PDB file of C-alpha atoms in Angstrom:
ATOM      1  CA  UNK A   1       6.332   1.481   0.114  1.00 63.00           C
ATOM      2  CA  UNK A   2       6.640   5.443   1.161  1.00 74.00           C
ATOM      3  CA  UNK A   3       9.959   6.600   2.554  1.00 76.00           C
ATOM      4  CA  UNK A   4       8.604   6.918   5.928  1.00 82.00           C
ATOM      5  CA  UNK A   5       7.662   3.243   6.131  1.00 84.00           C
ATOM      6  CA  UNK A   6      11.104   2.107   4.782  1.00 87.00           C
ATOM      7  CA  UNK A   7      12.765   4.190   7.501  1.00 91.00           C
ATOM      8  CA  UNK A   8      10.491   2.579  10.025  1.00 91.00           C
ATOM      9  CA  UNK A   9      11.027  -0.928   8.604  1.00 91.00           C
ATOM     10  CA  UNK A  10      14.969  -0.084   8.802  1.00 92.00           C
ATOM     11  CA  UNK A  11      14.341   0.672  12.701  1.00 94.00           C
ATOM     12  CA  UNK A  12      12.576  -2.551  12.961  1.00 95.00           C
ATOM     13  CA  UNK A  13      15.473  -4.528  11.331  1.00 94.00           C
ATOM     14  CA  UNK A  14      17.909  -2.856  13.931  1.00 95.00           C
ATOM     15  CA  UNK A  15      16.043  -3.608  17.056  1.00 96.00           C
ATOM     16  CA  UNK A  16      15.525  -7.103  15.772  1.00 96.00           C
ATOM     17  CA  UNK A  17      19.315  -7.326  15.355  1.00 96.00           C
ATOM     18  CA  UNK A  18      20.213  -5.767  18.676  1.00 96.00           C
ATOM     19  CA  UNK A  19      17.693  -8.012  20.411  1.00 97.00           C
ATOM     20  CA  UNK A  20      19.102 -11.180  18.503  1.00 96.00           C
ATOM     21  CA  UNK A  21      22.680 -10.489  19.394  1.00 96.00           C
ATOM     22  CA  UNK A  22      21.725  -9.864  23.405  1.00 97.00           C
ATOM     23  CA  UNK A  23      19.092 -12.671  23.617  1.00 96.00           C
ATOM     24  CA  UNK A  24      20.922 -14.361  26.593  1.00 96.00           C
ATOM     25  CA  UNK A  25      20.062 -10.997  28.495  1.00 96.00           C
ATOM     26  CA  UNK A  26      16.269 -11.143  27.867  1.00 96.00           C
ATOM     27  CA  UNK A  27      15.449 -14.722  27.425  1.00 95.00           C
ATOM     28  CA  UNK A  28      15.183 -15.047  31.103  1.00 94.00           C
ATOM     29  CA  UNK A  29      11.868 -12.634  31.135  1.00 96.00           C
ATOM     30  CA  UNK A  30       9.038 -14.712  29.561  1.00 96.00           C
ATOM     31  CA  UNK A  31       7.097 -11.634  28.877  1.00 97.00           C
ATOM     32  CA  UNK A  32       9.733 -10.461  26.565  1.00 97.00           C
ATOM     33  CA  UNK A  33      10.491 -13.578  25.002  1.00 97.00           C
ATOM     34  CA  UNK A  34       6.756 -13.687  24.103  1.00 97.00           C
ATOM     35  CA  UNK A  35       6.477 -10.160  22.880  1.00 97.00           C
ATOM     36  CA  UNK A  36       9.907 -10.400  20.702  1.00 97.00           C
ATOM     37  CA  UNK A  37       8.484 -13.447  19.226  1.00 97.00           C
ATOM     38  CA  UNK A  38       5.126 -11.630  17.992  1.00 96.00           C
ATOM     39  CA  UNK A  39       7.541  -8.909  16.793  1.00 96.00           C
ATOM     40  CA  UNK A  40       9.624 -11.096  14.522  1.00 95.00           C
ATOM     41  CA  UNK A  41       6.366 -12.590  13.280  1.00 95.00           C
ATOM     42  CA  UNK A  42       5.062  -9.318  12.114  1.00 92.00           C
ATOM     43  CA  UNK A  43       8.489  -8.437  10.447  1.00 93.00           C
ATOM     44  CA  UNK A  44       8.002 -11.632   8.686  1.00 90.00           C
ATOM     45  CA  UNK A  45       4.709 -10.917   7.594  1.00 89.00           C
ATOM     46  CA  UNK A  46       5.708  -7.332   6.701  1.00 89.00           C
ATOM     47  CA  UNK A  47       8.378  -8.726   4.173  1.00 86.00           C
ATOM     48  CA  UNK A  48       5.806 -11.435   2.753  1.00 84.00           C
ATOM     49  CA  UNK A  49       3.232  -8.676   1.962  1.00 83.00           C
ATOM     50  CA  UNK A  50       6.040  -6.415   0.607  1.00 81.00           C
ATOM     51  CA  UNK A  51       6.615  -8.870  -1.743  1.00 74.00           C
ATOM     52  CA  UNK A  52       3.070  -8.798  -3.238  1.00 65.00           C
ATOM     53  CA  UNK A  53       2.682  -5.091  -2.984  1.00 60.00           C
ATOM     54  CA  UNK A  54       5.848  -4.750  -5.039  1.00 58.00           C
ATOM     55  CA  UNK A  55       5.064  -7.101  -7.741  1.00 56.00           C
ATOM     56  CA  UNK A  56       4.907  -5.431 -11.104  1.00 52.00           C
ATOM     57  CA  UNK A  57       1.607  -5.420 -12.712  1.00 50.00           C
ATOM     58  CA  UNK A  58       2.274  -5.269 -16.395  1.00 51.00           C
ATOM     59  CA  UNK A  59      -1.224  -5.327 -17.859  1.00 47.00           C
ATOM     60  CA  UNK A  60      -2.471  -8.346 -19.649  1.00 46.00           C
ATOM     61  CA  UNK A  61       0.110 -11.256 -20.071  1.00 52.00           C
ATOM     62  CA  UNK A  62       2.321 -11.068 -22.855  1.00 58.00           C
ATOM     63  CA  UNK A  63       1.124 -14.457 -24.014  1.00 68.00           C
ATOM     64  CA  UNK A  64      -2.480 -13.355 -24.081  1.00 76.00           C
ATOM     65  CA  UNK A  65      -2.403 -12.756 -27.885  1.00 78.00           C
ATOM     66  CA  UNK A  66      -0.984 -16.123 -28.493  1.00 82.00           C
ATOM     67  CA  UNK A  67      -3.684 -17.733 -26.426  1.00 86.00           C
ATOM     68  CA  UNK A  68      -6.331 -15.990 -27.916  1.00 85.00           C
ATOM     69  CA  UNK A  69      -5.048 -16.646 -31.599  1.00 86.00           C
ATOM     70  CA  UNK A  70      -4.888 -20.536 -30.487  1.00 89.00           C
ATOM     71  CA  UNK A  71      -8.436 -20.300 -28.963  1.00 89.00           C
ATOM     72  CA  UNK A  72      -9.941 -18.456 -32.065  1.00 91.00           C
ATOM     73  CA  UNK A  73      -8.123 -21.052 -34.378  1.00 90.00           C
ATOM     74  CA  UNK A  74      -9.386 -24.118 -32.286  1.00 92.00           C
ATOM     75  CA  UNK A  75     -12.818 -22.426 -32.202  1.00 92.00           C
ATOM     76  CA  UNK A  76     -12.730 -21.814 -36.014  1.00 91.00           C
ATOM     77  CA  UNK A  77     -12.030 -25.387 -36.705  1.00 92.00           C
ATOM     78  CA  UNK A  78     -14.806 -26.641 -34.663  1.00 93.00           C
ATOM     79  CA  UNK A  79     -17.122 -24.283 -36.287  1.00 92.00           C
ATOM     80  CA  UNK A  80     -16.165 -25.294 -39.787  1.00 93.00           C
ATOM     81  CA  UNK A  81     -17.063 -29.036 -38.920  1.00 93.00           C
ATOM     82  CA  UNK A  82     -20.402 -27.923 -37.590  1.00 93.00           C
ATOM     83  CA  UNK A  83     -21.060 -25.705 -40.703  1.00 93.00           C
ATOM     84  CA  UNK A  84     -20.346 -28.644 -43.029  1.00 95.00           C
ATOM     85  CA  UNK A  85     -22.640 -31.120 -40.762  1.00 93.00           C
ATOM     86  CA  UNK A  86     -25.212 -28.573 -40.723  1.00 93.00           C
ATOM     87  CA  UNK A  87     -25.286 -28.177 -44.506  1.00 95.00           C
ATOM     88  CA  UNK A  88     -25.163 -31.733 -45.042  1.00 94.00           C
ATOM     89  CA  UNK A  89     -28.161 -32.411 -43.181  1.00 94.00           C
ATOM     90  CA  UNK A  90     -29.659 -29.074 -44.386  1.00 94.00           C
ATOM     91  CA  UNK A  91     -30.323 -27.736 -40.817  1.00 92.00           C
ATOM     92  CA  UNK A  92     -30.562 -23.952 -41.401  1.00 93.00           C
ATOM     93  CA  UNK A  93     -30.982 -23.196 -37.760  1.00 91.00           C
ATOM     94  CA  UNK A  94     -27.856 -25.099 -36.791  1.00 91.00           C
ATOM     95  CA  UNK A  95     -25.872 -23.677 -39.699  1.00 91.00           C
ATOM     96  CA  UNK A  96     -26.817 -20.092 -38.505  1.00 89.00           C
ATOM     97  CA  UNK A  97     -25.601 -20.904 -35.079  1.00 88.00           C
ATOM     98  CA  UNK A  98     -22.319 -22.649 -36.292  1.00 87.00           C
ATOM     99  CA  UNK A  99     -21.136 -20.122 -38.704  1.00 85.00           C
ATOM    100  CA  UNK A 100     -18.618 -17.516 -37.508  1.00 83.00           C
ATOM    101  CA  UNK A 101     -15.975 -15.384 -39.302  1.00 77.00           C
ATOM    102  CA  UNK A 102     -12.256 -15.468 -38.040  1.00 72.00           C
ATOM    103  CA  UNK A 103     -11.615 -12.052 -38.828  1.00 68.00           C
ATOM    104  CA  UNK A 104     -14.909 -10.725 -37.113  1.00 68.00           C
ATOM    105  CA  UNK A 105     -13.783 -12.905 -33.997  1.00 66.00           C
ATOM    106  CA  UNK A 106     -10.377 -11.323 -33.724  1.00 68.00           C
ATOM    107  CA  UNK A 107     -12.046  -7.758 -33.372  1.00 72.00           C
ATOM    108  CA  UNK A 108     -14.460  -8.926 -30.448  1.00 76.00           C
ATOM    109  CA  UNK A 109     -13.872  -7.737 -26.815  1.00 79.00           C
ATOM    110  CA  UNK A 110     -11.924 -10.299 -24.817  1.00 77.00           C
ATOM    111  CA  UNK A 111     -15.140 -11.482 -22.930  1.00 79.00           C
ATOM    112  CA  UNK A 112     -17.143 -11.650 -26.193  1.00 85.00           C
ATOM    113  CA  UNK A 113     -14.530 -13.763 -27.760  1.00 86.00           C
ATOM    114  CA  UNK A 114     -14.384 -16.145 -24.777  1.00 85.00           C
ATOM    115  CA  UNK A 115     -18.211 -16.439 -24.680  1.00 88.00           C
ATOM    116  CA  UNK A 116     -18.229 -17.088 -28.435  1.00 88.00           C
ATOM    117  CA  UNK A 117     -15.603 -19.847 -27.936  1.00 90.00           C
ATOM    118  CA  UNK A 118     -17.754 -21.187 -25.195  1.00 92.00           C
ATOM    119  CA  UNK A 119     -20.833 -21.273 -27.243  1.00 91.00           C
ATOM    120  CA  UNK A 120     -18.991 -23.066 -30.033  1.00 91.00           C
ATOM    121  CA  UNK A 121     -17.739 -25.834 -27.525  1.00 94.00           C
ATOM    122  CA  UNK A 122     -21.177 -26.168 -26.133  1.00 93.00           C
ATOM    123  CA  UNK A 123     -22.844 -26.653 -29.680  1.00 92.00           C
ATOM    124  CA  UNK A 124     -20.138 -29.348 -30.685  1.00 93.00           C
ATOM    125  CA  UNK A 125     -20.579 -31.210 -27.293  1.00 92.00           C
ATOM    126  CA  UNK A 126     -24.371 -31.398 -27.624  1.00 93.00           C
ATOM    127  CA  UNK A 127     -23.829 -33.097 -31.042  1.00 92.00           C
ATOM    128  CA  UNK A 128     -21.555 -35.418 -29.650  1.00 88.00           C
ATOM    129  CA  UNK A 129     -20.400 -38.453 -31.871  1.00 91.00           C
ATOM    130  CA  UNK A 130     -22.433 -36.759 -34.876  1.00 93.00           C
ATOM    131  CA  UNK A 131     -19.509 -34.638 -35.705  1.00 94.00           C
ATOM    132  CA  UNK A 132     -16.935 -37.699 -35.357  1.00 93.00           C
ATOM    133  CA  UNK A 133     -16.805 -37.880 -39.254  1.00 93.00           C
ATOM    134  CA  UNK A 134     -16.100 -34.429 -39.573  1.00 94.00           C
ATOM    135  CA  UNK A 135     -12.940 -34.613 -37.383  1.00 93.00           C
ATOM    136  CA  UNK A 136     -14.390 -33.457 -34.091  1.00 94.00           C
ATOM    137  CA  UNK A 137     -13.347 -35.862 -31.767  1.00 93.00           C
ATOM    138  CA  UNK A 138     -13.423 -35.762 -27.774  1.00 92.00           C
ATOM    139  CA  UNK A 139      -9.720 -34.960 -27.816  1.00 93.00           C
ATOM    140  CA  UNK A 140     -10.522 -32.058 -30.159  1.00 94.00           C
ATOM    141  CA  UNK A 141     -13.078 -30.837 -27.898  1.00 94.00           C
ATOM    142  CA  UNK A 142     -10.955 -30.939 -24.743  1.00 94.00           C
ATOM    143  CA  UNK A 143      -8.132 -29.129 -26.415  1.00 93.00           C
ATOM    144  CA  UNK A 144     -10.599 -26.381 -27.160  1.00 93.00           C
ATOM    145  CA  UNK A 145     -11.845 -26.357 -23.323  1.00 93.00           C
ATOM    146  CA  UNK A 146      -8.183 -26.278 -22.449  1.00 93.00           C
ATOM    147  CA  UNK A 147      -7.484 -23.297 -24.724  1.00 90.00           C
ATOM    148  CA  UNK A 148     -10.904 -21.539 -23.583  1.00 90.00           C
ATOM    149  CA  UNK A 149      -9.693 -22.000 -19.764  1.00 87.00           C
ATOM    150  CA  UNK A 150      -6.342 -20.645 -20.411  1.00 86.00           C
ATOM    151  CA  UNK A 151      -7.707 -17.540 -22.088  1.00 84.00           C
ATOM    152  CA  UNK A 152     -10.075 -16.948 -19.542  1.00 84.00           C
ATOM    153  CA  UNK A 153      -7.083 -16.915 -16.811  1.00 79.00           C
ATOM    154  CA  UNK A 154      -5.054 -14.504 -18.628  1.00 79.00           C
ATOM    155  CA  UNK A 155      -7.884 -11.947 -19.103  1.00 76.00           C
ATOM    156  CA  UNK A 156      -8.818 -11.699 -15.386  1.00 67.00           C
ATOM    157  CA  UNK A 157      -5.179 -11.719 -14.357  1.00 62.00           C
ATOM    158  CA  UNK A 158      -4.312  -8.205 -14.235  1.00 62.00           C
ATOM    159  CA  UNK A 159      -7.853  -7.496 -12.336  1.00 61.00           C
ATOM    160  CA  UNK A 160      -6.783  -9.997  -9.632  1.00 58.00           C
ATOM    161  CA  UNK A 161      -3.291  -8.521  -9.523  1.00 60.00           C
ATOM    162  CA  UNK A 162      -4.617  -5.113  -8.716  1.00 61.00           C
ATOM    163  CA  UNK A 163      -7.052  -6.396  -6.247  1.00 59.00           C
ATOM    164  CA  UNK A 164      -4.380  -8.185  -4.648  1.00 58.00           C
ATOM    165  CA  UNK A 165      -1.912  -5.419  -4.587  1.00 63.00           C
ATOM    166  CA  UNK A 166      -4.516  -3.211  -3.185  1.00 62.00           C
ATOM    167  CA  UNK A 167      -5.425  -5.556  -0.427  1.00 59.00           C
ATOM    168  CA  UNK A 168      -1.570  -5.895   0.237  1.00 61.00           C
ATOM    169  CA  UNK A 169      -1.073  -2.273   0.525  1.00 66.00           C
ATOM    170  CA  UNK A 170      -3.753  -1.919   3.106  1.00 68.00           C
ATOM    171  CA  UNK A 171      -2.533  -5.006   5.127  1.00 80.00           C
ATOM    172  CA  UNK A 172       1.008  -3.267   5.194  1.00 85.00           C
ATOM    173  CA  UNK A 173      -0.659  -0.060   6.992  1.00 84.00           C
ATOM    174  CA  UNK A 174      -2.146  -2.379   9.688  1.00 87.00           C
ATOM    175  CA  UNK A 175       0.942  -4.606  10.042  1.00 91.00           C
ATOM    176  CA  UNK A 176       3.289  -1.242  10.529  1.00 92.00           C
ATOM    177  CA  UNK A 177       0.772  -0.177  13.281  1.00 91.00           C
ATOM    178  CA  UNK A 178       0.842  -3.305  15.121  1.00 93.00           C
ATOM    179  CA  UNK A 179       4.334  -3.843  14.876  1.00 95.00           C
ATOM    180  CA  UNK A 180       4.873  -0.394  16.360  1.00 94.00           C
ATOM    181  CA  UNK A 181       2.445  -1.045  19.074  1.00 95.00           C
ATOM    182  CA  UNK A 182       4.421  -4.193  20.104  1.00 96.00           C
ATOM    183  CA  UNK A 183       7.260  -1.971  20.521  1.00 97.00           C
ATOM    184  CA  UNK A 184       5.710   0.910  22.212  1.00 96.00           C
ATOM    185  CA  UNK A 185       3.355  -0.931  24.688  1.00 96.00           C
ATOM    186  CA  UNK A 186       5.454  -4.306  25.109  1.00 96.00           C
ATOM    187  CA  UNK A 187       8.890  -4.326  24.357  1.00 97.00           C
ATOM    188  CA  UNK A 188       9.810  -0.803  25.441  1.00 97.00           C
ATOM    189  CA  UNK A 189       8.113  -0.803  28.528  1.00 96.00           C
ATOM    190  CA  UNK A 190       9.999  -4.263  29.621  1.00 97.00           C
ATOM    191  CA  UNK A 191      13.401  -2.901  28.893  1.00 97.00           C
ATOM    192  CA  UNK A 192      13.309  -0.734  32.229  1.00 95.00           C
ATOM    193  CA  UNK A 193      13.953  -4.163  33.593  1.00 94.00           C
ATOM    194  CA  UNK A 194      17.568  -4.103  32.108  1.00 96.00           C
ATOM    195  CA  UNK A 195      18.467  -0.451  32.588  1.00 95.00           C
ATOM    196  CA  UNK A 196      20.370  -1.112  35.801  1.00 95.00           C
ATOM    197  CA  UNK A 197      21.905  -4.333  35.269  1.00 95.00           C
ATOM    198  CA  UNK A 198      22.482  -4.275  31.691  1.00 96.00           C
ATOM    199  CA  UNK A 199      22.827  -0.687  30.605  1.00 96.00           C
ATOM    200  CA  UNK A 200      24.959  -1.372  27.419  1.00 96.00           C
ATOM    201  CA  UNK A 201      21.931  -3.375  26.019  1.00 97.00           C
ATOM    202  CA  UNK A 202      19.396  -0.861  27.087  1.00 97.00           C
ATOM    203  CA  UNK A 203      21.152   2.099  25.452  1.00 97.00           C
ATOM    204  CA  UNK A 204      21.722  -0.170  22.254  1.00 96.00           C
ATOM    205  CA  UNK A 205      18.089  -1.099  22.123  1.00 97.00           C
ATOM    206  CA  UNK A 206      16.746   2.650  22.696  1.00 96.00           C
ATOM    207  CA  UNK A 207      19.574   3.911  20.204  1.00 96.00           C
ATOM    208  CA  UNK A 208      18.167   1.352  17.615  1.00 95.00           C
ATOM    209  CA  UNK A 209      14.751   2.584  18.055  1.00 95.00           C
ATOM    210  CA  UNK A 210      15.172   6.009  16.790  1.00 93.00           C
ATOM    211  CA  UNK A 211      13.955   6.438  13.328  1.00 90.00           C
ATOM    212  CA  UNK A 212      16.699   7.710  10.634  1.00 87.00           C
ATOM    213  CA  UNK A 213      14.497   9.952   8.557  1.00 80.00           C
ATOM    214  CA  UNK A 214      16.466   9.533   5.018  1.00 73.00           C
ATOM    215  CA  UNK A 215      13.711  10.369   2.591  1.00 62.00           C
ATOM    216  CA  UNK A 216      12.629  13.729   3.183  1.00 54.00           C
ATOM    217  CA  UNK A 217      15.683  15.763   3.467  1.00 47.00           C
ATOM    218  CA  UNK A 218      18.372  17.078   0.981  1.00 39.00           C
ATOM    219  CA  UNK A 219      21.179  17.822   3.378  1.00 36.00           C
ATOM    220  CA  UNK A 220      24.025  15.097   3.814  1.00 35.00           C
ATOM    221  CA  UNK A 221      23.081  14.653   7.387  1.00 36.00           C
ATOM    222  CA  UNK A 222      19.992  12.614   7.917  1.00 40.00           C
ATOM    223  CA  UNK A 223      17.482  13.600  10.479  1.00 43.00           C
ATOM    224  CA  UNK A 224      17.060  10.962  13.402  1.00 47.00           C
ATOM    225  CA  UNK A 225      13.658  10.996  15.132  1.00 49.00           C
ATOM    226  CA  UNK A 226      13.039   9.443  18.478  1.00 56.00           C
ATOM    227  CA  UNK A 227      10.424   6.741  17.799  1.00 54.00           C
ATOM    228  CA  UNK A 228       9.130   6.864  21.411  1.00 53.00           C
ATOM    229  CA  UNK A 229       8.506  10.386  21.549  1.00 51.00           C
ATOM    230  CA  UNK A 230       8.462  11.495  17.928  1.00 45.00           C
ATOM    231  CA  UNK A 231      10.868  13.965  18.407  1.00 41.00           C
ATOM    232  CA  UNK A 232      14.186  15.105  16.454  1.00 36.00           C
ATOM    233  CA  UNK A 233      17.399  14.301  18.199  1.00 35.00           C
TER     234      UNK A 233
END
């Protein structure tokens, strides 16, 4: 989140606090009650979306290598059984399809490793009970499928995280604009109802509406911007 948005969010929180502390004053005005409820809902949405936006993208999961090796080991186990079976029945076509080299598999790209494991699983599954005497049971094939699915999840996770973070960034901008619109066009305008009879609340509210610019100046004195007029004060 940019410094500007951090300063604006601080202003949102300050207004929220002022209103909550003086709710006995404004809760007699239904339009303000409705507007403030929408305002607080937006703040909650901003907080949730910031959590998504700020989530660290560390690339491929630290478990990726472990999951890959487990998948390759199980794939190689199934492949070996099929090679033995194909040699026993002298099926050269099956032998060619079933034979893989573990060293080659580990040097393949992620998606190719995954497709190779899927292919080995399907081939063994198609042979069914014919591989039972070679140690390939339903349990073994289910274990291989589980490892394939686990590896598939971990190799797409970084891309999903990037896409999710991008969407959150776009949503944050819209939420900030919408929240400011609620303040400018709904709550600020209704505050005039309290100017004469509740001047303390009125003044506290508009003081809270000032945005303290803390991120773009090196001086010890922060710059204050009037949020409703966008002027320094």
